[in-house]
Amino acid sequence: MIKLTYDKLSEVSNKLLLAVGASEEEATIVSKTLTQANLCGVDSHGILRLVDYVHAVEKGGIKLGVTPRIIKESPCTGHIDGCWGFGQLVATKSMEIAIEKANRDMVAIISAFNCNHVGRLADYTVMAAEKDLIGIMAAKGDPCVAPFGGRKAIMGTNPLSCAIPHGGEQMIVLDFATSKVAEGKVRHALLKGEKIPEGWIVNSAGYSTTNPEELYEPPLPPDAIKIAGALLPFAEHKGYSVSLIIDILGGILSGAGGVNMKQGNNGLFILTINPEAFISRSEFKEKVDQLVRTIKSSPRAQGVKDILIPGELEAIESERRRKNGIPIPEDVWDNLRMLYRKYGLKMPEIE
Amino acid sequence: MIKLTYDKLSEVSNKLLLAVGASEEEATIVSKTLTQANLCGVDSHGILRLVDYVHAVEKGGIKLGVTPRIIKESPCTGHIDGCWGFGQLVATKSMEIAIEKANRDMVAIISAFNCNHVGRLADYTVMAAEKDLIGIMAAKGDPCVAPFGGRKAIMGTNPLSCAIPHGGEQMIVLDFATSKVAEGKVRHALLKGEKIPEGWIVNSAGYSTTNPEELYEPPLPPDAIKIAGALLPFAEHKGYSVSLIIDILGGILSGAGGVNMKQGNNGLFILTINPEAFISRSEFKEKVDQLVRTIKSSPRAQGVKDILIPGELEAIESERRRKNGIPIPEDVWDNLRMLYRKYGLKMPEIE
């Protein structure tokens, strides 16, 4: 296990992306979101993704030097063609527009298509919250989740995020997949030779299974590209409903695609709300802080050490890793080293 | 068990509300939502609520003859003071404004406070979907749900609804409480002397319990007015996050109140989206239909008879009850009979 500072890890990513041909802006935005994910402990969305991204650039799936453009607009809405740029670039630009519009016209909905993998949604919703706007975002992804009662992967893992403006207390940041678990967790169990809990997946014959292999068509991970079974939605019929709505908001409304969206694509739905449309920003933030304090100081259930605010776990982990360094597994590091060699780069010194 | 047609049940409600002093409009709107709930099988939000409503009118909690008014407005937003009218009146007017705004300006957010119990949210989101708009609605209610890991009721059961414009296929209508179960289900088990499943509630000492009595401070239901323990949120930390966001959107943003909202109050958050801001309505509806067909015809998990679309169960039940009549339990009917007597009315003949 290697340990790096935030700045060093960001530099590792940045240098590689520039060598691959990304612009300063692209490299900065992508490196920031990847490093941010590692910092807060969501390693599945961190620097390990660089290998896929570099391959996608090489194969033309991710196009460099493009500028996402608005193809349809009204004061409170914008429809964005991401032009197959980095998903992080498309999402960042989309959120910037959503912030500008909600600042001026109280609310905005932006949807985007032709957009690659965007990473953690919280990175974008927090941009809004830091500007005193409520930020909500959902993304439709590749089909890998079965409808409740089904066995065929139709919906994406369709993550949902929301960040709330706050005063002195912890920021409320929700960010979760609407599948029971992320596909990465099944993959992780498979690679470690472990079983998975009942209720995570269904196999292609429609049986619940604890064998992670049954999620995939051969070849199995790490080379797997196709799903045979399906992940299950979170929270049975309720979670299925939410996932389905995100399929519609992120996939159909954006034009990214409904049941036959291109693989690796993300369809984005972004909503920003200016509290000033209703009550003053200061009153809003004060009452949110009060709610957070009430929850944090409320009595706990038996066996519970701490009641957490959504996003608090990531904030605690960020603090810890900022102090102690960000751990990167050897295999992830080796992959980066190979890419560095391929692009004739010298790996930065790690103290 | 008594059985009535939709029209007859609506008439029973309407006559009583008029006698209590409601206007034609108020009586019509409230009767429609109550009867609609019974029709589709959600009896907990049906005609049995009339007793509470009449008491609230008598005590002044529900004010008659008021007109909800916009206190702050922008092209895409509206802040509504419900003036303590019937919740159904406030919600209906709010959704009408949201529909008008989204038709004209593509998107609208309406929030409302000083609003009594609104009933089933699907009644309002469907209004939007029938006008080819995506309708989303959430309501903050009385504190009865503990945060994940807590034992004190802080959040409301905070229902969430969404209805999607459609073509010839089944309309997608999501409508659920963000608590594990509605309080009514615990009450129902208690009155029947049954245990409840593990995971529904926590008692005041913070232990999980299967004894429904432990949710309440004495007196127990049907006279219970105070919660001692708490309902648990659906889907652990994910459901808790969603419930918390609804507390903020419905309670804080609307001004209805954060941690100390008045009892029996609903704070409303309504969002309407015009698909035309992004793609044509016809393309949107076509793709939604295609998604519904794909799901309905997709292979089922073992032991599953049918894959349902959100809202389909209610649509099937509505069909059945429209044909066979709406069953009303004797005790609910007796309560109505008492109110009829009190207001000097003659109960309609039931064939």
XYZ file of C-alpha atoms in Angstrom:
702
model
C 0.000 0.000 0.000
C 1.375 3.388 -1.054
C 0.428 6.596 0.737
C 0.280 9.991 -0.923
C -0.820 13.463 -0.022
C -3.840 14.928 -1.794
C -1.620 17.261 -3.796
C 0.765 14.521 -4.848
C -2.032 12.173 -5.936
C -3.630 14.985 -7.864
C -0.293 15.691 -9.538
C 0.082 12.004 -10.540
C -3.296 12.121 -12.238
C -2.783 15.532 -13.779
C 0.551 14.730 -15.380
C -0.807 11.573 -16.973
C -3.902 13.273 -18.355
C -1.846 16.090 -19.854
C 0.455 13.523 -21.480
C -2.591 11.757 -22.937
C -3.576 15.042 -24.558
C -6.081 16.558 -22.159
C -6.189 20.328 -21.818
C -5.158 22.014 -18.564
C -8.839 22.491 -17.720
C -9.798 18.885 -18.471
C -6.853 17.483 -16.528
C -7.549 19.731 -13.549
C -11.261 18.929 -13.360
C -10.840 15.168 -13.782
C -7.898 14.969 -11.374
C -9.768 16.963 -8.771
C -12.844 14.706 -8.785
C -10.779 11.482 -8.764
C -8.505 12.644 -5.967
C -11.469 14.003 -4.041
C -13.109 10.554 -4.190
C -9.966 8.901 -2.825
C -9.642 11.553 -0.143
C -13.122 10.944 1.254
C -12.743 7.161 1.128
C -14.821 6.384 -1.972
C -11.877 4.629 -3.650
C -14.144 2.944 -6.214
C -14.544 6.363 -7.872
C -10.963 7.465 -7.359
C -7.685 7.276 -9.167
C -8.226 3.617 -10.156
C -10.611 4.900 -12.838
C -7.745 6.586 -14.686
C -6.894 3.348 -16.503
C -10.402 3.156 -17.979
C -10.374 6.848 -18.831
C -7.049 6.670 -20.625
C -8.253 3.649 -22.609
C -11.458 5.501 -23.478
C -9.438 8.478 -24.718
C -7.261 6.150 -26.794
C -10.309 4.451 -28.311
C -12.125 7.730 -28.929
C -14.942 7.118 -26.435
C -13.791 10.178 -24.526
C -13.111 13.104 -26.856
C -10.529 15.696 -25.868
C -10.738 19.434 -26.302
C -14.522 19.510 -26.769
C -16.792 22.131 -25.237
C -20.178 20.982 -23.952
C -22.816 23.151 -25.597
C -26.361 24.225 -24.793
C -28.689 23.033 -27.540
C -31.931 24.299 -25.973
C -32.440 26.862 -23.256
C -34.961 28.822 -21.221
C -34.284 31.062 -18.200
C -34.574 28.104 -15.814
C -33.582 25.170 -18.015
C -30.737 24.085 -20.234
C -30.259 21.023 -22.411
C -26.592 20.174 -22.803
C -24.865 18.137 -25.480
C -21.733 16.917 -23.720
C -20.095 16.122 -27.099
C -18.556 13.000 -25.513
C -16.048 14.982 -23.497
C -14.883 13.776 -20.092
C -17.997 13.185 -17.963
C -16.462 15.325 -15.227
C -16.112 18.218 -17.632
C -19.712 17.905 -18.825
C -21.046 17.596 -15.269
C -18.969 20.523 -13.997
C -20.041 22.815 -16.854
C -23.656 21.700 -16.446
C -23.608 22.419 -12.731
C -21.977 25.814 -13.318
C -24.835 26.726 -15.644
C -27.389 25.407 -13.134
C -25.815 27.533 -10.404
C -25.806 30.662 -12.561
C -29.446 30.180 -13.539
C -30.698 29.458 -10.008
C -28.786 32.444 -8.683
C -30.558 34.647 -11.199
C -33.940 32.918 -11.673
C -34.363 30.937 -8.421
C -34.425 27.433 -9.886
C -32.775 25.558 -12.734
C -32.932 22.156 -14.337
C -30.092 21.093 -16.575
C -30.015 17.788 -18.379
C -27.074 16.471 -20.337
C -26.439 13.683 -22.851
C -23.416 12.473 -24.865
C -21.668 12.387 -21.525
C -19.093 9.895 -20.265
C -18.758 8.570 -16.709
C -18.988 11.527 -14.318
C -17.661 9.966 -11.100
C -19.136 10.902 -7.706
C -22.216 13.078 -7.984
C -21.528 14.714 -4.618
C -18.647 16.629 -6.209
C -21.170 18.576 -8.261
C -24.038 18.971 -5.787
C -21.558 20.344 -3.236
C -20.579 23.021 -5.792
C -24.175 24.273 -5.555
C -24.386 24.022 -1.762
C -21.174 26.022 -1.428
C -22.928 28.789 -3.371
C -25.908 28.671 -0.975
C -28.082 26.706 -3.405
C -29.692 23.326 -2.859
C -28.042 20.990 -5.361
C -29.740 17.792 -6.526
C -28.366 15.468 -9.174
C -29.129 12.046 -10.600
C -27.444 10.051 -13.331
C -28.635 7.178 -15.443
C -25.949 4.621 -16.178
C -25.512 1.295 -17.992
C -28.293 -1.272 -17.484
C -27.294 -3.507 -14.571
C -30.248 -3.377 -12.159
C -33.385 -5.517 -12.465
C -36.835 -4.097 -11.776
C -38.382 -5.360 -8.516
C -39.491 -8.917 -9.271
C -37.435 -9.139 -12.455
C -34.156 -10.783 -13.375
C -33.034 -8.754 -16.377
C -30.765 -5.732 -15.982
C -32.765 -2.761 -17.275
C -32.095 0.220 -15.035
C -28.692 1.698 -14.216
C -27.288 1.857 -10.699
C -28.654 5.389 -11.065
C -27.041 7.327 -8.250
C -28.766 10.227 -6.514
C -27.080 13.094 -4.705
C -28.255 16.138 -2.803
C -26.248 18.776 -0.953
C -27.727 21.403 1.339
C -26.391 24.880 2.149
C -25.388 25.110 5.807
C -23.974 27.451 8.400
C -21.427 26.289 10.952
C -22.590 22.680 11.195
C -21.692 19.660 9.051
C -22.942 19.944 5.448
C -25.685 17.433 4.605
C -24.551 15.579 1.482
C -26.485 12.559 0.313
C -24.910 10.424 -2.411
C -25.882 6.830 -3.067
C -26.564 4.284 -5.770
C -30.185 3.190 -6.073
C -29.026 -0.401 -6.480
C -28.671 -2.448 -3.287
C -24.887 -2.196 -3.718
C -22.549 -0.837 -6.345
C -21.354 -3.324 -8.973
C -17.834 -2.685 -7.696
C -18.652 -4.431 -4.422
C -19.685 -7.624 -6.219
C -16.524 -7.420 -8.338
C -14.444 -6.879 -5.207
C -15.928 -9.973 -3.514
C -15.319 -12.064 -6.626
C -11.679 -11.021 -6.889
C -11.180 -11.826 -3.201
C -12.928 -15.196 -3.586
C -15.648 -14.216 -1.117
C -19.391 -14.857 -1.109
C -21.817 -11.950 -1.193
C -24.874 -11.500 1.057
C -28.297 -12.692 -0.083
C -30.279 -9.869 -1.658
C -27.516 -8.157 -3.619
C -27.985 -9.874 -6.974
C -30.172 -12.269 -8.926
C -28.661 -14.720 -11.429
C -29.700 -15.135 -15.061
C -32.141 -17.905 -14.118
C -33.854 -15.545 -11.683
C -32.576 -17.088 -8.463
C -31.109 -15.140 -5.591
C -27.458 -16.122 -5.200
C -24.476 -15.477 -2.959
C -21.981 -16.355 -5.715
C -20.628 -13.111 -7.213
C -19.550 -14.940 -10.420
C -23.186 -15.285 -11.412
C -23.517 -11.561 -12.029
C -21.256 -11.776 -15.081
C -21.137 -13.366 -18.479
C -17.689 -14.895 -19.026
C -15.045 -13.542 -19.040
C -15.278 -12.801 -15.334
C -13.765 -9.664 -13.755
C -11.329 -8.037 -14.062
C -12.050 -8.529 -17.795
C -15.834 -8.753 -17.514
C -17.725 -6.490 -19.878
C -21.203 -7.983 -19.768
C -23.744 -8.640 -17.067
C -25.590 -11.982 -17.089
C -27.678 -11.603 -13.932
C -28.609 -8.302 -12.377
C -28.044 -6.181 -9.309
C -31.172 -5.693 -7.225
C -32.592 -2.251 -6.458
C -32.235 -0.896 -2.903
C -35.298 -0.999 -0.655
C -37.393 -3.373 -2.769
C -40.333 -1.681 -4.529
C -39.559 1.756 -3.100
C -35.979 1.711 -4.325
C -37.073 0.277 -7.672
C -39.474 3.205 -8.079
C -36.741 5.745 -7.364
C -34.325 4.016 -9.732
C -36.971 3.966 -12.459
C -37.639 7.705 -12.059
C -33.892 8.360 -12.411
C -33.866 6.228 -15.564
C -36.517 8.611 -16.884
C -35.072 11.912 -15.625
C -31.465 11.068 -16.430
C -31.967 8.880 -19.481
C -35.171 9.737 -21.325
C -35.599 13.425 -20.487
C -31.954 14.188 -21.318
C -32.143 12.299 -24.583
C -29.216 10.120 -23.426
C -31.401 7.118 -24.153
C -34.026 4.984 -22.513
C -33.796 1.208 -22.707
C -31.010 1.221 -25.268
C -28.510 3.805 -24.092
C -24.928 3.520 -25.347
C -22.603 1.707 -22.906
C -20.436 3.815 -20.635
C -22.771 6.751 -21.078
C -24.238 8.852 -18.255
C -27.463 10.804 -18.716
C -27.580 13.688 -16.248
C -30.374 15.428 -14.385
C -29.397 18.465 -12.322
C -31.703 20.610 -10.193
C -30.600 23.705 -8.295
C -32.854 25.647 -5.965
C -32.279 29.093 -4.532
C -33.779 29.189 -1.014
C -34.343 32.943 -1.502
C -37.357 32.079 -3.650
C -39.051 31.126 -0.383
C -37.215 32.244 2.756
C -33.965 34.150 3.325
C -30.714 32.255 2.844
C -29.667 33.036 6.391
C -32.920 31.714 7.872
C -32.652 28.614 5.697
C -29.086 27.873 6.762
C -29.829 28.581 10.409
C -32.723 26.106 10.414
C -30.689 23.463 8.603
C -27.949 23.852 11.228
C -30.576 23.557 13.956
C -31.872 20.310 12.405
C -28.331 18.934 12.224
C -27.679 19.838 15.873
C -30.987 18.268 16.933
C -30.127 15.022 15.173
C -26.518 14.914 16.389
C -27.551 15.463 19.992
C -30.597 13.178 19.922
C -30.532 9.962 21.984
C -29.112 6.921 20.210
C -30.534 3.465 19.610
C -28.952 0.647 21.636
C -25.536 -0.356 20.331
C -25.083 2.788 18.256
C -21.996 4.896 18.904
C -22.842 7.958 16.876
C -25.719 9.273 14.779
C -24.267 10.474 11.521
C -25.416 13.203 9.161
C -25.408 12.133 5.483
C -21.925 12.976 4.220
C -20.356 13.036 7.683
C -18.548 9.714 7.234
C -16.852 11.079 4.097
C -15.984 14.321 5.900
C -14.379 12.384 8.763
C -12.430 10.184 6.348
C -11.257 13.233 4.376
C -9.922 14.763 7.563
C -8.129 11.533 8.455
C -6.585 11.012 5.006
C -5.569 14.638 4.725
C -3.558 14.087 7.893
C -2.317 10.542 7.328
C -2.117 10.401 3.536
C -4.287 8.653 0.967
C -3.648 4.913 0.687
C -3.423 3.509 -2.855
C -3.342 -0.280 -3.359
C -0.271 -1.739 -5.114
C -2.235 -3.020 -8.140
C -3.748 0.409 -8.777
C -0.309 1.964 -8.472
C 1.184 -0.635 -10.831
C -1.429 0.177 -13.448
C -0.595 3.855 -13.175
C 3.110 3.077 -13.412
C 2.470 1.152 -16.655
C 0.579 4.090 -18.112
C 3.339 6.453 -17.055
C 5.855 4.252 -18.856
C 3.644 4.035 -21.938
C 3.461 7.814 -22.171
C 7.169 8.242 -21.455
C 6.617 9.907 -18.098
C 8.637 9.695 -14.931
C 6.589 8.737 -11.869
C 6.801 11.463 -9.190
C 8.938 10.654 -6.159
C 6.899 9.329 -3.236
C 8.511 10.088 0.104
C -68.476 -4.548 5.745
C -70.472 -2.087 3.663
C -69.932 -1.682 -0.066
C -70.525 1.544 -1.976
C -69.953 2.841 -5.452
C -67.416 5.597 -5.972
C -70.172 8.137 -6.572
C -72.135 7.129 -3.501
C -69.084 7.245 -1.231
C -68.171 10.635 -2.619
C -71.726 11.823 -1.946
C -71.543 10.609 1.671
C -68.420 12.657 2.202
C -69.637 15.677 0.282
C -72.931 16.000 2.158
C -71.199 15.862 5.516
C -68.569 18.441 4.585
C -71.210 20.849 3.290
C -73.176 20.433 6.521
C -70.027 21.196 8.516
C -69.763 24.470 6.605
C -67.348 23.726 3.779
C -67.858 25.492 0.463
C -68.868 23.524 -2.639
C -65.261 23.701 -3.848
C -63.769 22.553 -0.547
C -66.237 19.700 -0.177
C -65.673 18.561 -3.762
C -61.872 18.598 -3.558
C -61.671 16.865 -0.175
C -64.306 14.264 -1.058
C -62.596 13.498 -4.328
C -59.199 12.816 -2.736
C -60.641 10.725 0.097
C -62.830 8.638 -2.208
C -59.985 8.276 -4.675
C -57.796 6.844 -1.899
C -60.459 4.297 -1.000
C -60.989 3.435 -4.644
C -57.353 2.539 -5.239
C -57.077 0.566 -2.003
C -55.204 3.074 0.159
C -57.929 3.006 2.817
C -55.651 4.605 5.424
C -55.998 7.868 3.487
C -59.657 7.432 2.633
C -63.000 8.275 4.102
C -61.929 7.221 7.625
C -60.050 10.538 7.817
C -63.332 12.482 7.733
C -63.770 12.090 11.481
C -60.435 13.821 12.131
C -61.179 16.489 9.559
C -64.569 17.323 11.024
C -63.029 17.549 14.507
C -60.302 19.807 13.146
C -62.914 22.084 11.565
C -64.834 22.182 14.854
C -61.683 23.037 16.805
C -60.523 25.634 14.266
C -57.423 23.727 13.112
C -58.907 23.576 9.637
C -60.281 26.954 8.575
C -63.168 27.085 6.123
C -63.626 29.492 3.258
C -59.987 30.560 3.094
C -58.067 31.081 -0.118
C -54.422 29.970 -0.213
C -52.348 32.942 -1.338
C -48.985 33.447 -2.996
C -46.750 35.481 -0.714
C -43.627 35.412 -2.902
C -43.326 34.630 -6.578
C -40.999 34.441 -9.559
C -41.764 33.032 -13.021
C -40.752 29.520 -11.942
C -41.435 29.586 -8.206
C -44.246 30.352 -5.813
C -44.400 30.436 -2.031
C -47.887 29.680 -0.773
C -49.487 30.513 2.561
C -52.192 27.856 2.891
C -53.964 29.974 5.560
C -54.796 26.707 7.409
C -57.419 25.674 4.890
C -58.047 22.018 4.098
C -54.691 20.474 3.112
C -56.305 19.090 -0.039
C -57.377 22.592 -1.059
C -53.890 24.010 -0.477
C -52.217 21.122 -2.323
C -54.628 21.288 -5.251
C -54.226 25.049 -5.671
C -50.453 24.741 -5.298
C -50.272 22.044 -7.956
C -52.504 24.080 -10.269
C -50.068 26.973 -10.005
C -47.109 24.623 -10.536
C -48.775 23.251 -13.679
C -49.505 26.711 -15.055
C -45.935 27.862 -14.437
C -44.270 24.779 -15.930
C -46.532 24.965 -18.959
C -45.392 28.519 -19.534
C -41.826 28.562 -18.159
C -40.777 24.892 -18.362
C -40.254 24.231 -14.658
C -41.818 25.301 -11.380
C -41.220 24.828 -7.702
C -44.030 25.615 -5.307
C -43.723 25.328 -1.576
C -46.560 25.724 0.879
C -46.942 26.219 4.632
C -49.874 26.714 7.031
C -51.281 23.616 5.412
C -53.274 20.808 7.004
C -53.046 17.088 6.159
C -53.121 16.727 2.369
C -53.851 13.006 1.989
C -52.260 10.948 -0.790
C -49.636 12.875 -2.735
C -50.277 10.852 -5.897
C -53.579 12.698 -6.322
C -51.615 15.868 -7.039
C -48.641 14.527 -8.993
C -51.077 12.746 -11.315
C -52.721 16.127 -12.018
C -49.391 17.215 -13.519
C -48.792 13.977 -15.437
C -52.252 14.232 -16.984
C -51.175 17.613 -18.356
C -48.006 16.077 -19.849
C -45.765 17.404 -17.083
C -43.558 15.413 -14.739
C -45.015 15.942 -11.264
C -42.915 15.483 -8.134
C -44.105 16.188 -4.615
C -42.911 15.661 -1.069
C -44.475 16.559 2.256
C -43.008 16.966 5.697
C -45.285 15.747 8.465
C -45.311 15.375 12.257
C -42.099 14.049 13.835
C -42.420 10.273 14.156
C -39.324 8.857 12.451
C -35.912 8.499 14.101
C -32.707 9.265 12.237
C -30.677 6.162 11.331
C -29.048 5.073 14.581
C -31.317 7.230 16.730
C -34.352 6.550 18.888
C -36.063 9.934 18.988
C -38.773 10.840 16.469
C -37.433 13.847 14.562
C -38.406 13.481 10.902
C -41.915 13.020 9.540
C -42.991 9.946 7.574
C -42.284 12.390 4.740
C -43.957 10.828 1.713
C -42.590 11.235 -1.795
C -44.564 10.997 -5.015
C -43.753 11.261 -8.695
C -46.000 10.802 -11.722
C -44.767 10.571 -15.296
C -46.601 11.547 -18.506
C -47.294 8.480 -20.630
C -48.852 7.351 -23.876
C -50.919 4.192 -24.096
C -49.135 2.250 -21.355
C -49.701 2.246 -17.589
C -48.852 5.582 -15.936
C -45.810 5.402 -13.638
C -46.898 6.797 -10.271
C -44.588 6.475 -7.303
C -46.028 7.307 -3.878
C -44.519 6.081 -0.649
C -43.662 7.062 2.909
C -39.953 7.346 3.643
C -40.518 5.557 6.942
C -40.222 1.757 6.887
C -44.007 1.594 7.262
C -46.792 4.096 7.823
C -47.771 4.737 11.447
C -51.227 3.418 10.536
C -49.806 -0.083 10.094
C -48.434 -0.137 13.636
C -51.752 1.187 14.925
C -53.612 -1.464 12.927
C -51.471 -4.280 14.404
C -51.998 -2.935 17.918
C -55.771 -2.767 17.532
C -55.777 -6.332 16.183
C -53.542 -7.546 19.035
C -50.791 -8.580 16.616
C -47.023 -8.285 16.798
C -45.136 -6.246 14.221
C -42.008 -7.353 12.324
C -38.564 -6.457 13.631
C -37.236 -3.311 11.976
C -40.415 -1.232 11.906
C -39.974 0.694 15.156
C -37.601 1.394 18.011
C -38.883 1.895 21.572
C -38.124 4.845 23.824
C -35.180 2.992 25.374
C -33.680 2.532 21.928
C -34.381 -1.185 21.539
C -35.886 -2.749 18.451
C -39.260 -4.218 19.371
C -42.108 -6.241 17.866
C -44.645 -4.833 20.355
C -46.669 -2.089 18.630
C -47.709 -0.603 22.026
C -44.168 0.650 22.523
C -44.532 3.209 19.759
C -46.990 5.236 21.842
C -47.156 7.164 25.047
C -50.329 6.225 26.932
C -53.161 6.515 26.061
C -52.717 3.872 23.373
C -54.596 4.002 20.043
C -57.292 4.714 19.092
C -56.837 7.667 21.492
C -53.047 7.952 21.187
C -51.800 11.425 20.470
C -48.133 11.123 21.315
C -45.275 8.977 20.126
C -42.887 7.526 22.732
C -40.619 5.472 20.483
C -40.124 6.114 16.791
C -40.760 4.615 13.389
C -37.578 3.691 11.540
C -36.706 5.143 8.137
C -36.954 2.870 5.073
C -33.718 1.478 3.641
C -31.458 2.313 6.584
C -29.024 5.178 5.897
C -30.236 5.703 2.324
C -33.866 6.085 3.382
C -32.845 8.270 6.322
C -31.033 10.577 3.905
C -34.072 10.894 1.657
C -36.365 11.525 4.626
C -34.006 14.192 5.920
C -33.946 15.972 2.556
C -37.766 15.992 2.550
C -37.720 17.445 6.064
C -35.645 20.261 4.595
C -37.514 20.754 1.293
C -40.984 20.347 2.780
C -40.397 21.777 6.238
C -37.567 24.309 6.250
C -37.694 25.675 2.695
C -41.472 26.142 2.858
C -41.284 27.866 6.230
C -43.662 25.246 7.640
C -41.080 24.600 10.327
C -37.973 22.574 10.950
C -37.572 20.663 14.180
C -40.546 22.315 15.857
C -43.343 22.296 13.298
C -46.918 22.566 14.576
C -48.672 19.180 14.918
C -50.955 18.043 12.094
C -49.205 20.406 9.709
C -47.870 19.438 6.273
C -45.081 21.420 4.624
C -45.226 20.949 0.859
C -42.602 20.818 -1.867
C -43.894 20.579 -5.439
C -41.794 20.356 -8.599
C -43.229 20.259 -12.106
C -41.123 19.758 -15.221
C -42.144 20.324 -18.811
C -40.375 17.714 -20.985
C -40.494 20.237 -23.867
C -37.594 22.053 -22.227
C -35.473 19.141 -23.409
C -37.182 16.822 -25.917
C -40.638 16.832 -27.505
C -43.541 15.664 -25.371
C -44.396 12.969 -27.896
C -40.844 11.585 -27.921
C -40.766 11.666 -24.128
C -44.056 9.799 -23.787
C -43.105 7.283 -26.452
C -39.844 6.435 -24.681
C -41.555 6.175 -21.299
C -44.069 3.752 -22.832
C -41.202 1.781 -24.327
C -39.512 1.548 -20.917
C -42.775 0.357 -19.354
C -43.226 -2.292 -22.054
C -39.618 -3.439 -21.655
C -40.075 -3.876 -17.923
C -43.473 -5.541 -18.160
C -42.233 -8.067 -20.721
C -38.868 -8.706 -19.073
C -38.200 -12.140 -17.553
C -39.235 -12.561 -13.936
C -37.307 -13.685 -10.876
C -38.205 -17.135 -9.536
C -41.491 -17.160 -7.659
C -42.649 -13.835 -9.053
C -45.982 -13.770 -10.886
C -45.854 -10.314 -12.366
C -43.456 -7.390 -12.543
C -45.383 -4.288 -11.593
C -44.925 -0.686 -12.650
C -45.097 1.790 -9.712
C -48.782 2.681 -9.377
C -50.013 -0.402 -11.216
C -51.249 -2.129 -8.065
C -53.432 0.893 -7.287
C -54.682 1.004 -10.885
C -55.670 -2.680 -10.718
C -57.417 -2.200 -7.380
C -59.267 0.864 -8.679
C -60.552 -1.184 -11.596
C -61.674 -3.944 -9.258
C -63.416 -1.654 -6.768
C -65.059 0.355 -9.512
C -66.655 -2.907 -10.621
C -67.319 -4.544 -7.265
C -67.834 -1.533 -5.015
C -65.622 0.041 -2.343
C -65.634 -1.839 0.972
C -65.942 0.310 4.103
C -65.418 -1.329 7.533
C -68.337 -1.176 9.990
C -66.476 0.972 12.541
C -65.641 3.593 9.936
C -69.249 3.580 8.800
C -70.492 3.888 12.405
C -68.295 6.930 12.934
C -69.730 8.535 9.819
C -73.246 7.694 10.959
C -72.591 9.447 14.281
C -71.364 12.549 12.491
C -74.387 12.460 10.206
C -76.632 12.360 13.257
C -74.719 15.154 14.943
C -75.200 17.406 11.927
C -78.868 16.432 11.505
C -78.317 14.628 8.237
C -79.959 11.541 6.842
C -77.501 8.835 5.758
C -77.927 8.035 2.039
C -79.613 4.748 1.214
C -77.114 1.981 0.468
C -78.499 -0.625 -1.907
